[in-house]
Short mmCIF file of C-alpha atoms and ligand atoms in Angstrom, two decimals:
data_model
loop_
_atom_site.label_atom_id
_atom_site.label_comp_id
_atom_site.label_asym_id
_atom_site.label_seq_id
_atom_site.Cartn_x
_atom_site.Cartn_y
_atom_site.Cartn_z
CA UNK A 1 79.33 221.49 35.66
CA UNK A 2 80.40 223.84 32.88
CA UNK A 3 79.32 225.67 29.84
CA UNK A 4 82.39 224.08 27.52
CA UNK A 5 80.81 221.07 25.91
CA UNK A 6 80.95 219.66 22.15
CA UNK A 7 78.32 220.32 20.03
CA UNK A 8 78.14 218.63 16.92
CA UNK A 9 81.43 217.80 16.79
CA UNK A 10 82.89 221.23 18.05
CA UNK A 11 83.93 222.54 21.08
CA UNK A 12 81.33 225.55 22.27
CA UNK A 13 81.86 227.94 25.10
CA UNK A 14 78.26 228.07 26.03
CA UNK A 15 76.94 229.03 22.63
CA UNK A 16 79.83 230.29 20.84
CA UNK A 17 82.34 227.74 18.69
CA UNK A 18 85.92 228.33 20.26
CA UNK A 19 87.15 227.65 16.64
CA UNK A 20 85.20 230.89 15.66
CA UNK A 21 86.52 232.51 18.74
CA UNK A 22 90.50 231.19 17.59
CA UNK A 23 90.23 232.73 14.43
CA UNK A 24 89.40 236.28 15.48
CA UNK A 25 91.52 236.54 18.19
CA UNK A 26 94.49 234.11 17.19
CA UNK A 27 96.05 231.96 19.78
CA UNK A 28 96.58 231.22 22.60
CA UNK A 29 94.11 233.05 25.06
CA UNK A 30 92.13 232.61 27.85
CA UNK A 31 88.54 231.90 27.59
CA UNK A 32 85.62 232.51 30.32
CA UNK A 33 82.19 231.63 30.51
CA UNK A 34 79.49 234.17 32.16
CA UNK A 35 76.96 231.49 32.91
CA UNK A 36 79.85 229.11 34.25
CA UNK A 37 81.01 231.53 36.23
CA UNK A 38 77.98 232.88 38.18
CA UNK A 39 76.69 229.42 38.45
CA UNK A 40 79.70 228.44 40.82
CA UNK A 41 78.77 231.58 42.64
CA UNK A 42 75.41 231.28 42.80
CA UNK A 43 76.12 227.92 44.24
CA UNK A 44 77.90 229.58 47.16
CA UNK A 45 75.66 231.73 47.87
CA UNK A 46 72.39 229.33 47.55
CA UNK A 47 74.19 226.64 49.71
CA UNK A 48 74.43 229.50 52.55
CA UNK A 49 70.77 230.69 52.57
CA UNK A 50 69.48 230.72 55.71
CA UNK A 51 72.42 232.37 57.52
CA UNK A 52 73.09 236.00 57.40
CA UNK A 53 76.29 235.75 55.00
CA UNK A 54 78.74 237.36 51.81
CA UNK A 55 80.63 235.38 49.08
CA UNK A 56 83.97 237.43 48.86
CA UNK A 57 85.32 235.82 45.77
CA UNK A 58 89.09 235.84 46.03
CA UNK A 59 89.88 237.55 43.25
CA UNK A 60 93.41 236.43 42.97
CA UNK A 61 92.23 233.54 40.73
CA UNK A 62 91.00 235.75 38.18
CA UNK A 63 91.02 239.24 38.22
CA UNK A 64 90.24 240.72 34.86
CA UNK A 65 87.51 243.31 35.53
CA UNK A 66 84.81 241.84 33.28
CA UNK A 67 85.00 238.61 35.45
CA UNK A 68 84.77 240.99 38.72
CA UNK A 69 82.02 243.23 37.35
CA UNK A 70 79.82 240.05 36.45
CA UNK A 71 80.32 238.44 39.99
CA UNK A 72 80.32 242.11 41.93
CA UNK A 73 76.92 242.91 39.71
CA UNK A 74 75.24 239.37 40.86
CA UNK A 75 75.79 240.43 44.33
CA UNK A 76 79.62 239.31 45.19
CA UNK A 77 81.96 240.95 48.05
CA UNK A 78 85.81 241.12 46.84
CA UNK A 79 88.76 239.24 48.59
CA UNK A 80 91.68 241.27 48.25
CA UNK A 81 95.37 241.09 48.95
CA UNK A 82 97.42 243.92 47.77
CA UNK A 83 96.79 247.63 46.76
CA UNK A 84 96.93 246.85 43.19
CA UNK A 85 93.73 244.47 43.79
CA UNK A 86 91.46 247.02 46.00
CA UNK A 87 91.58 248.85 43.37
CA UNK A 88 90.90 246.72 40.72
CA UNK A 89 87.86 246.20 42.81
CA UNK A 90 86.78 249.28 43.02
CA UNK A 91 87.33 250.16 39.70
CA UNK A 92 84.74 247.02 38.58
CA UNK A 93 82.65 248.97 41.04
CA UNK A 94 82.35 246.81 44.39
CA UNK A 95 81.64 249.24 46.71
CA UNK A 96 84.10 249.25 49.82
CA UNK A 97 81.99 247.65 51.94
CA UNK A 98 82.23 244.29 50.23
CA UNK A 99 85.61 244.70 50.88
CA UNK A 100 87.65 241.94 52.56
CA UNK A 101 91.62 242.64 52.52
CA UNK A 102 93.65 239.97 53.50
CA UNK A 103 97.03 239.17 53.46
CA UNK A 104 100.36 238.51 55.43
CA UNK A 105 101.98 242.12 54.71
CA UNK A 106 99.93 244.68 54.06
CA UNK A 107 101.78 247.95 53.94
CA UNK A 108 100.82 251.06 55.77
CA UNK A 109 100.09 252.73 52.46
CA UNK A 110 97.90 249.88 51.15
CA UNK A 111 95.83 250.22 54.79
CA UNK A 112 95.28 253.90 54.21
CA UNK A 113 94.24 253.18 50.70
CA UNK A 114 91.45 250.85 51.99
CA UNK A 115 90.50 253.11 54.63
CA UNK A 116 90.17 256.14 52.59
CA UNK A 117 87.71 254.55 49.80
CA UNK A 118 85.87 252.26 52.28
CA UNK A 119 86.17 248.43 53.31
CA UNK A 120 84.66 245.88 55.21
CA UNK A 121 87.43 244.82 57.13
CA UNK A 122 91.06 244.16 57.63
CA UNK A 123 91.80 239.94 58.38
CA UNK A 124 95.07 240.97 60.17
CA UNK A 125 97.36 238.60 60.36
CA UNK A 126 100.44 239.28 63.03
CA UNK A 127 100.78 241.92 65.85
CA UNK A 128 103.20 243.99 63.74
CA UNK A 129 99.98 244.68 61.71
CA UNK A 130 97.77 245.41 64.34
CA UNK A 131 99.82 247.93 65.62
CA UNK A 132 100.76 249.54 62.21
CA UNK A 133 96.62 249.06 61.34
CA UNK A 134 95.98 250.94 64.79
CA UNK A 135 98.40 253.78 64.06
CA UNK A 136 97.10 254.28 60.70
CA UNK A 137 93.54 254.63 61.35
CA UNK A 138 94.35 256.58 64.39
CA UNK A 139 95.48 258.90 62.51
CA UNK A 140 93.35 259.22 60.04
CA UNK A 141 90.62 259.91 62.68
CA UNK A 142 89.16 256.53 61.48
CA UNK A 143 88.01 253.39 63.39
CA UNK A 144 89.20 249.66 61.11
CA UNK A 145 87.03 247.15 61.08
CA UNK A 146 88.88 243.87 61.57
CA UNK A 147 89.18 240.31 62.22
CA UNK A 148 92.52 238.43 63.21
CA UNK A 149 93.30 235.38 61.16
CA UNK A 150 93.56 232.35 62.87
CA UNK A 151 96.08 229.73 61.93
CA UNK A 152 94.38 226.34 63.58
CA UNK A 153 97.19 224.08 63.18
CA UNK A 154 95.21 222.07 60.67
CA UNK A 155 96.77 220.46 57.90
CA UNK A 156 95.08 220.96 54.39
CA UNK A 157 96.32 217.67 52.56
CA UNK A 158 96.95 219.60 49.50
CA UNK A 159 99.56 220.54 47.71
CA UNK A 160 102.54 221.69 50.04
CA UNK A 161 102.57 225.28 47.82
CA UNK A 162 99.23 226.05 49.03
CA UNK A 163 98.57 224.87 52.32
CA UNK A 164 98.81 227.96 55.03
CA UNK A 165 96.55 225.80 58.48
CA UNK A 166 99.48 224.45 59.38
CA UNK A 167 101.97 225.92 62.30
CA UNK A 168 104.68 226.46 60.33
CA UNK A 169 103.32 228.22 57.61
CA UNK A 170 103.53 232.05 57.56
CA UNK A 171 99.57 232.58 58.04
CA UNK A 172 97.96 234.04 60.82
CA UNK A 173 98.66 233.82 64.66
CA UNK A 174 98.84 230.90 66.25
CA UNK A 175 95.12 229.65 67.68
CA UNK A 176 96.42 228.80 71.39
CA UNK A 177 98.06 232.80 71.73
CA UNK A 178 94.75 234.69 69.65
CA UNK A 179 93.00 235.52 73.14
CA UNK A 180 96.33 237.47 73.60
CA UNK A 181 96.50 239.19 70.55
CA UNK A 182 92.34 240.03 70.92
CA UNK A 183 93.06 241.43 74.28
CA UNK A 184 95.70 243.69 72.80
CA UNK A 185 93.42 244.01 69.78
CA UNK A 186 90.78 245.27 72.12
CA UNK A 187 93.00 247.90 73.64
CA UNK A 188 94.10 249.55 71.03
CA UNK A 189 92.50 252.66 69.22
CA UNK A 190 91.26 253.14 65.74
CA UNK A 191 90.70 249.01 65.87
CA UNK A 192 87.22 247.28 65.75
CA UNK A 193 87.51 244.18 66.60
CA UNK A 194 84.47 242.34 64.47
CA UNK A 195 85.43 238.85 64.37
CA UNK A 196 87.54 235.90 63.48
CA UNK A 197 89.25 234.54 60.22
CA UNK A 198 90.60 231.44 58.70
CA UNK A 199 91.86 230.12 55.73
CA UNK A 200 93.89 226.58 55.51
CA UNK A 201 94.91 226.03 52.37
CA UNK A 202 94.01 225.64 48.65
CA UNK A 203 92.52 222.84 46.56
CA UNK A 204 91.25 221.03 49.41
CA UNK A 205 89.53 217.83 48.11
CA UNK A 206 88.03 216.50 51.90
CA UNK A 207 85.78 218.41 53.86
CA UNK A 208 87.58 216.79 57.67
CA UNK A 209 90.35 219.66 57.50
CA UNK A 210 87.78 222.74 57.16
CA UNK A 211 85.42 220.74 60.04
CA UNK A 212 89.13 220.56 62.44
CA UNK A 213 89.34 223.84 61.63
CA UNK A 214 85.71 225.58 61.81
CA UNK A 215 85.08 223.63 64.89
CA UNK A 216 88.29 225.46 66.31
CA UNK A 217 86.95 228.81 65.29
CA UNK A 218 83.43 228.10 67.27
CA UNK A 219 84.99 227.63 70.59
CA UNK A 220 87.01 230.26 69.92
CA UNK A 221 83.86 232.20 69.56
CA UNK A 222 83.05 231.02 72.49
CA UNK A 223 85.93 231.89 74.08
CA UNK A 224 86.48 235.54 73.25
CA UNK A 225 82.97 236.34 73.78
CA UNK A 226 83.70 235.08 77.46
CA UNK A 227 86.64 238.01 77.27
CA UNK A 228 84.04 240.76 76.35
CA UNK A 229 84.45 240.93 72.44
CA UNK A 230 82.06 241.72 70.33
CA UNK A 231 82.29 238.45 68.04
CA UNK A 232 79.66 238.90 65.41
CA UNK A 233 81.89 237.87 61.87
CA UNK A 234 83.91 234.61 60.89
CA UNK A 235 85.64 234.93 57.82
CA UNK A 236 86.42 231.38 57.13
CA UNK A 237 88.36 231.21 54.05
CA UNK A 238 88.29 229.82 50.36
CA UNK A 239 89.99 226.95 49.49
CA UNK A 240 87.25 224.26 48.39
CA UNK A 241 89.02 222.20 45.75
CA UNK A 242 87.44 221.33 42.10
CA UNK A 243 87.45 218.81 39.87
CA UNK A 244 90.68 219.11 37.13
CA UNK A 245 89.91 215.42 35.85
CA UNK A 246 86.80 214.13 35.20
CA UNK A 247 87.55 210.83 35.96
CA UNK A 248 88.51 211.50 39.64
CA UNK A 249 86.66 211.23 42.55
CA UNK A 250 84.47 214.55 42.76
CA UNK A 251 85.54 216.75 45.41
CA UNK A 252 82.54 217.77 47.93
CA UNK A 253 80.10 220.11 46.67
CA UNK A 254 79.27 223.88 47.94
CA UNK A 255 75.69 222.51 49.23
CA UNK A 256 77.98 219.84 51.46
CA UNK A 257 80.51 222.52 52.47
CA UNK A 258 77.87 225.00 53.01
CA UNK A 259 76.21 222.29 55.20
CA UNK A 260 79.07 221.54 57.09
CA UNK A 261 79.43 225.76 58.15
CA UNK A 262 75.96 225.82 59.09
CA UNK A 263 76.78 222.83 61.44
CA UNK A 264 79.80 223.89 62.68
CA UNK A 265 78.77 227.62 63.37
CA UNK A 266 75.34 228.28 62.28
CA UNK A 267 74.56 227.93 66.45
CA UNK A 268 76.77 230.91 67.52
CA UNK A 269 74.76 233.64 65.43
CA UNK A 270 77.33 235.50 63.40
CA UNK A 271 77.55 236.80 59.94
CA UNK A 272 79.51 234.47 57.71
CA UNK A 273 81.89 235.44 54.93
CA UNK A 274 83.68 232.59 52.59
CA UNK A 275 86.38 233.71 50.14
CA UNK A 276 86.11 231.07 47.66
CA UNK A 277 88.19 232.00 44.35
CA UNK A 278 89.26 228.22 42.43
CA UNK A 279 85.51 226.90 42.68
CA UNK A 280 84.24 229.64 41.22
CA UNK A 281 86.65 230.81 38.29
CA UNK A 282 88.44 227.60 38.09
CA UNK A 283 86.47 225.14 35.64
CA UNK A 284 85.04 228.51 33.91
CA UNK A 285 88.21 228.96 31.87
CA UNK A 286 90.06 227.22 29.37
CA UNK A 287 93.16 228.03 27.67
CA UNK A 288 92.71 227.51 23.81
CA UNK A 289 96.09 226.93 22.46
CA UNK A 290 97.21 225.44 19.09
CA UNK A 291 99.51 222.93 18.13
CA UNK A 292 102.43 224.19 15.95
CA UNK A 293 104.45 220.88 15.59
CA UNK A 294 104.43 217.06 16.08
CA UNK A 295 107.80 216.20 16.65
CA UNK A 296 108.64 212.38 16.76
CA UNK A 297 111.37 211.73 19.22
CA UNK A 298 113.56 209.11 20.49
CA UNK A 299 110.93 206.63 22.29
CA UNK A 300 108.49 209.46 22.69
CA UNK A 301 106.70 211.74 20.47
CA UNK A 302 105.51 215.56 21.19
CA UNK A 303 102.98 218.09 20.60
CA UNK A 304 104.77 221.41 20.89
CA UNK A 305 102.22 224.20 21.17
CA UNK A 306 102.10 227.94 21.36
CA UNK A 307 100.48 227.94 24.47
CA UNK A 308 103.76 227.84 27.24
CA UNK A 309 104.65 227.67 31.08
CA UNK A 310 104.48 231.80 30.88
CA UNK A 311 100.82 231.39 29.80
CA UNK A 312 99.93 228.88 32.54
CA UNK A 313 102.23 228.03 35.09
CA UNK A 314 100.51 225.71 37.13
CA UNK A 315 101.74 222.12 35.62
CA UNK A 316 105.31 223.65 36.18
CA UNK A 317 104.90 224.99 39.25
CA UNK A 318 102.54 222.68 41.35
CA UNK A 319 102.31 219.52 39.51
CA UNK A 320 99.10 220.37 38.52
CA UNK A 321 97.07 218.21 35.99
CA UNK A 322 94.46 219.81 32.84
CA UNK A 323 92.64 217.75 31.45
CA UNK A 324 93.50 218.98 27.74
CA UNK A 325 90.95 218.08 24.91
CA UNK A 326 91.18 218.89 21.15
CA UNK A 327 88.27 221.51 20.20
CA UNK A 328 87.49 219.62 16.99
CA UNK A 329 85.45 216.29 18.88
CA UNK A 330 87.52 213.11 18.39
CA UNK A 331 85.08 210.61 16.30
CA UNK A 332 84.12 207.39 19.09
CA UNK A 333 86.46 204.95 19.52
CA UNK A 334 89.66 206.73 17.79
CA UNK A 335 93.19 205.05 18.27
CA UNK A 336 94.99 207.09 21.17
CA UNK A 337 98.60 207.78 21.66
CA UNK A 338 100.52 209.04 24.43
CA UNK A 339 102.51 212.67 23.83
CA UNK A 340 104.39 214.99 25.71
CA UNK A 341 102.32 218.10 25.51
CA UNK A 342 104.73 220.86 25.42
CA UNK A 343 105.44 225.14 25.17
CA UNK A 344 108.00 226.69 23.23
CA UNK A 345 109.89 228.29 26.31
CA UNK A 346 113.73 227.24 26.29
CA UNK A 347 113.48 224.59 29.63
CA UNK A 348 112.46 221.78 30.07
CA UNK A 349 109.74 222.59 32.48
CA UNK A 350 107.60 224.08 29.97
CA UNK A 351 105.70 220.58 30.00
CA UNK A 352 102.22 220.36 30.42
CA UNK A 353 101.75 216.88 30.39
CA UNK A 354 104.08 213.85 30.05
CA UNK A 355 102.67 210.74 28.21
CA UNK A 356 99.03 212.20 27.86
CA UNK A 357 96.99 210.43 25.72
CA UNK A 358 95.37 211.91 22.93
CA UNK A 359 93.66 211.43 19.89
CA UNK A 360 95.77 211.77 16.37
CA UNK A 361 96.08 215.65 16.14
CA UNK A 362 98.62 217.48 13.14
CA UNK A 363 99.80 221.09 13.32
CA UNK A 364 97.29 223.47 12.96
CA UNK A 365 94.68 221.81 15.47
CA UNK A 366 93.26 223.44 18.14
CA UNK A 367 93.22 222.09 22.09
CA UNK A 368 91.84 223.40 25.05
CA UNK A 369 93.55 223.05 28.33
CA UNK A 370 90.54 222.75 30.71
CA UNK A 371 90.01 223.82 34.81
CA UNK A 372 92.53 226.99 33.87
CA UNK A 373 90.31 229.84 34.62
CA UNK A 374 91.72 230.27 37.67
CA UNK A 375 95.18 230.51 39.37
CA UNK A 376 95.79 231.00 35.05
CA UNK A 377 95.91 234.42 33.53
CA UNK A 378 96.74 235.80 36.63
CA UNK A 379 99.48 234.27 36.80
CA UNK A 380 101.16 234.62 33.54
CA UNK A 381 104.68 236.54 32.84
CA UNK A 382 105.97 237.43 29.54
CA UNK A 383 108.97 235.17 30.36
CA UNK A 384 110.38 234.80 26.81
CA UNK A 385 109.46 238.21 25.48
CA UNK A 386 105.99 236.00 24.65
CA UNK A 387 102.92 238.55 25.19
CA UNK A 388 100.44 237.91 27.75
CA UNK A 389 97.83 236.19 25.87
CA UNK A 390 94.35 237.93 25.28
CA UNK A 391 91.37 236.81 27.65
CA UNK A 392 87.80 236.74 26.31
CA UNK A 393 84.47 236.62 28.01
CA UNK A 394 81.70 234.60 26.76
CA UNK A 395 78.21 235.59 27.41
CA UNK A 396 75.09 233.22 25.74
CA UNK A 397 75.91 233.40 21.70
CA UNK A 398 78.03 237.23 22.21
CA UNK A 399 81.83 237.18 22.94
CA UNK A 400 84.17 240.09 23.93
CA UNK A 401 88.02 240.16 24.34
CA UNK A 402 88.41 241.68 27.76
CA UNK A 403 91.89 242.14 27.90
CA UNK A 404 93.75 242.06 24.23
CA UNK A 405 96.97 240.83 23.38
CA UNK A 406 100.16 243.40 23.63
CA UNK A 407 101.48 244.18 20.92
CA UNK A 408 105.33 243.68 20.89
CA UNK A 409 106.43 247.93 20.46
CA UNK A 410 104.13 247.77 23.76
CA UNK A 411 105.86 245.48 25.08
CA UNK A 412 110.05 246.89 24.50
CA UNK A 413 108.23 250.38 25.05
CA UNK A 414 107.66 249.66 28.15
CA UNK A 415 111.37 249.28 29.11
CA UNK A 416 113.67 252.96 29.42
CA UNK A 417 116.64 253.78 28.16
CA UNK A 418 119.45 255.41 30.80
CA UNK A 419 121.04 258.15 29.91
CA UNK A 420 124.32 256.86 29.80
CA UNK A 421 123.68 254.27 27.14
N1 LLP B 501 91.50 233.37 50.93
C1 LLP B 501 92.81 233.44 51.16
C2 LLP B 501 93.30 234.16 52.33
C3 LLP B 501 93.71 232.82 50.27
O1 LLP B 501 95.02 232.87 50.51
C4 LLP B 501 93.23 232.12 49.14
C5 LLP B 501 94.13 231.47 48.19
C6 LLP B 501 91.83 232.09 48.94
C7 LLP B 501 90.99 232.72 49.86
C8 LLP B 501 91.20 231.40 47.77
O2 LLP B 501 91.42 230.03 47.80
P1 LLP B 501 90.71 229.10 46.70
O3 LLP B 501 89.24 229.13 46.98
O4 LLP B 501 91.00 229.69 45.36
O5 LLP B 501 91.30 227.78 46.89
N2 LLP B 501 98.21 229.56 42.71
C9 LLP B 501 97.76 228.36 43.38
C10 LLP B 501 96.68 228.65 44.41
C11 LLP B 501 97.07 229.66 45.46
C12 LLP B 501 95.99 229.95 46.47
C13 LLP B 501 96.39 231.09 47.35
N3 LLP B 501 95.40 231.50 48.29
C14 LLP B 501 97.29 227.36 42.34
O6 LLP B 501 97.37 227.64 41.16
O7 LLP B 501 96.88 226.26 42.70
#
């Protein structure tokens, strides 16, 4: 559920009209709901009660600071993977020890970073990092906290761009050699060995891959307790998948998956940690976006508008399907016709959607391109020389633009001049 519904005849983000919202900040842009968003993560954390747990939202699917100081300020630990986001995190004001930093190649200056201002833990993720963790800390006269990401050998059945359980994939050490890497884990100085991670993949639609892969993270538990660690963490991931159409199947809910931990490891007594970022920002954005022509083509007809592939990459990029509606509420029972939705960028991949059916719209109108809050903004390029487009956060009838639109002197001021030219 979401806070983007019609209401008499108009699209609202909860109780403001998007139109009113288009005509003071022009489009396109990005638009986020408060209530929509801390519902999702509120659902988390509710569907986890009764084990001793933290809802690190992976802020890679949205990452403006107004989203991560309304999540951080309802009680929300940070997933993190790069310098550039720790400190976006700690700049909304998450205190270090909500802290998760994962991540396939963390450098030795984005460790000491994190260990200078505080974190939770380190989810390394190859012995090259261990070591390079160890002689970090080491030298800062500092102990890491870590786990060691598991890659089960699980596969996600998503999206090939976004699944990481499988053996091939770049994530994590391989399940059957981790009591190796513990031991040396274990041996090492300036390392705290806490616990075990996991993440398979993205957009995951069937709760079966998480279960193949939770249930190989308990007997691993098991196992490494056996060795003498101190197992008393799993990180197990994000990746639970939402609905982008509403006439698909629903994927399972948080209560379900939350379920499905508790059975899976709520027996083995540890803390749990979930790093859920698509659920939770996902369906509480939409890109508004308007339509600048109707262009009637051989055998097919378009809507060209000013929102692009720069602005919202995923249809290009994955495949990926929005549901996009017009903000004005077709009238019941309105003749349909199929369009091209399409950006101005020069290729042809700037398509959102190919033969989408839609109501009659003309130049001028507005649509929203639902399920883009996450995996959207963040993103974005100004491929084209087209500025990143503004984002604004809703909250009940009040709205604020949390990141505003570059102007284009910004923009070609950003660029220098060598001397020779
Ligand atoms: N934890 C780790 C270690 C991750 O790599 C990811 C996502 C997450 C958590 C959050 O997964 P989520 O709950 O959002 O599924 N750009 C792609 C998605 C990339 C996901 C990358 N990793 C898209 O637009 O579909």
């Amino acid at each position: 559920m979401d806070h983007f519904l019609y209401r008499d005849g108009m699209l609202f983000a909860e109780d403001v009209a998007v139109s009113e919202i288009a005509e003071t900040v022009g489009t396109p842009f990005y638009l986020y709901s408060t209530a929509t968003l801390l519902r999702h993560y509120r659902l988390f954390d509710e569907a986890l009660d009764g084990i001793d747990h933290l809802v690190c939202y992976a802020m890679k699917a949205a990452s403006n600071q107004a989203i991560l100081k309304t999540l951080a300020q309802a009680g929300a630990g940070m997933d993190v993977v790069s310098g550039g986001e720790y400190q976006r995190a700690i700049a909304a004001g998450v205190p270090g020890d909500r802290i998760v930093f994962s991540g396939v190649g963390k450098t030795a200056d984005e460790i000491r970073l994190a260990l200078t201002h505080g974190i939770r833990q380190f989810n390394v993720e190859s012995e090259p990092e261990l070591r390079v963790l160890s002689a970090v800390a080491h030298d800062m006269g500092k102990t890491a906290p870590i786990t060691i990401r598991v890659n089960p050998d699980v596969d996600a059945k998503t999206h090939a761009k976004i699944a990481t359980g499988k053996s091939e994939n770049k994530f994590g050490i391989p399940i059957a050699s981790a009591r190796d890497v513990y031991a040396l884990a274990g041996s090492l100085p300036g390392i705290d060995v806490m616990g075990i991670d996991v993440h398979i993949g993205s957009q995951l639609t069937d709760l079966a891959p998480f279960e193949l892969a939770y249930t190989k993270v308990a007997e691993l538990t098991e196992q490494l307790r056996a060795d003498g660690h101190n197992i008393r963490r799993l990180d197990l991931g994000g990746g639970l998948g939402i609905p982008y159409t509403r006439s698909n199947d629903a994927p399972p809910l948080p209560m379900e998956y939350g379920a499905l931990i508790k059975k899976c490891v709520g027996h083995l007594g540890v803390e749990v940690e979930i790093e859920p970022g698509r659920l939770i920002a996902g369906n509480a954005g939409i890109m508004v976006s308007k339509v600048i022509y109707v262009k009637h083509g051989e055998g097919r007809d378009f809507l060209i508008v000013d929102g692009a592939m720069n602005d919202l990459i995923r249809p290009a990029m994955y495949e990926a399907h929005h549901d996009i509606i017009p903000v004005v509420e077709p009238a019941p029972g309105v003749d349909q016709a199929p369009y091209d939705i399409v950006g101005p960028v020069c290729e042809t991949g700037d398509t959102f959607a190919r033969q989408r059916n839609m109501p009659p719209l003309v130049a001028g109108d507005l649509i929203a391109f639902r399920g883009a809050g996450a995996y959207g903004a963040v993103m974005a390029s100004e491929y084209n020389t087209r500025p990143l487009i503004p984002e604004v956060l809703v909250h009940g009838d009040q709205f604020a633009v949390i990141r505003p639109r570059p102007t284009f002197d910004e923009i070609i001021n950003r660029d220098t001049i060598p001397a020779w030219l």
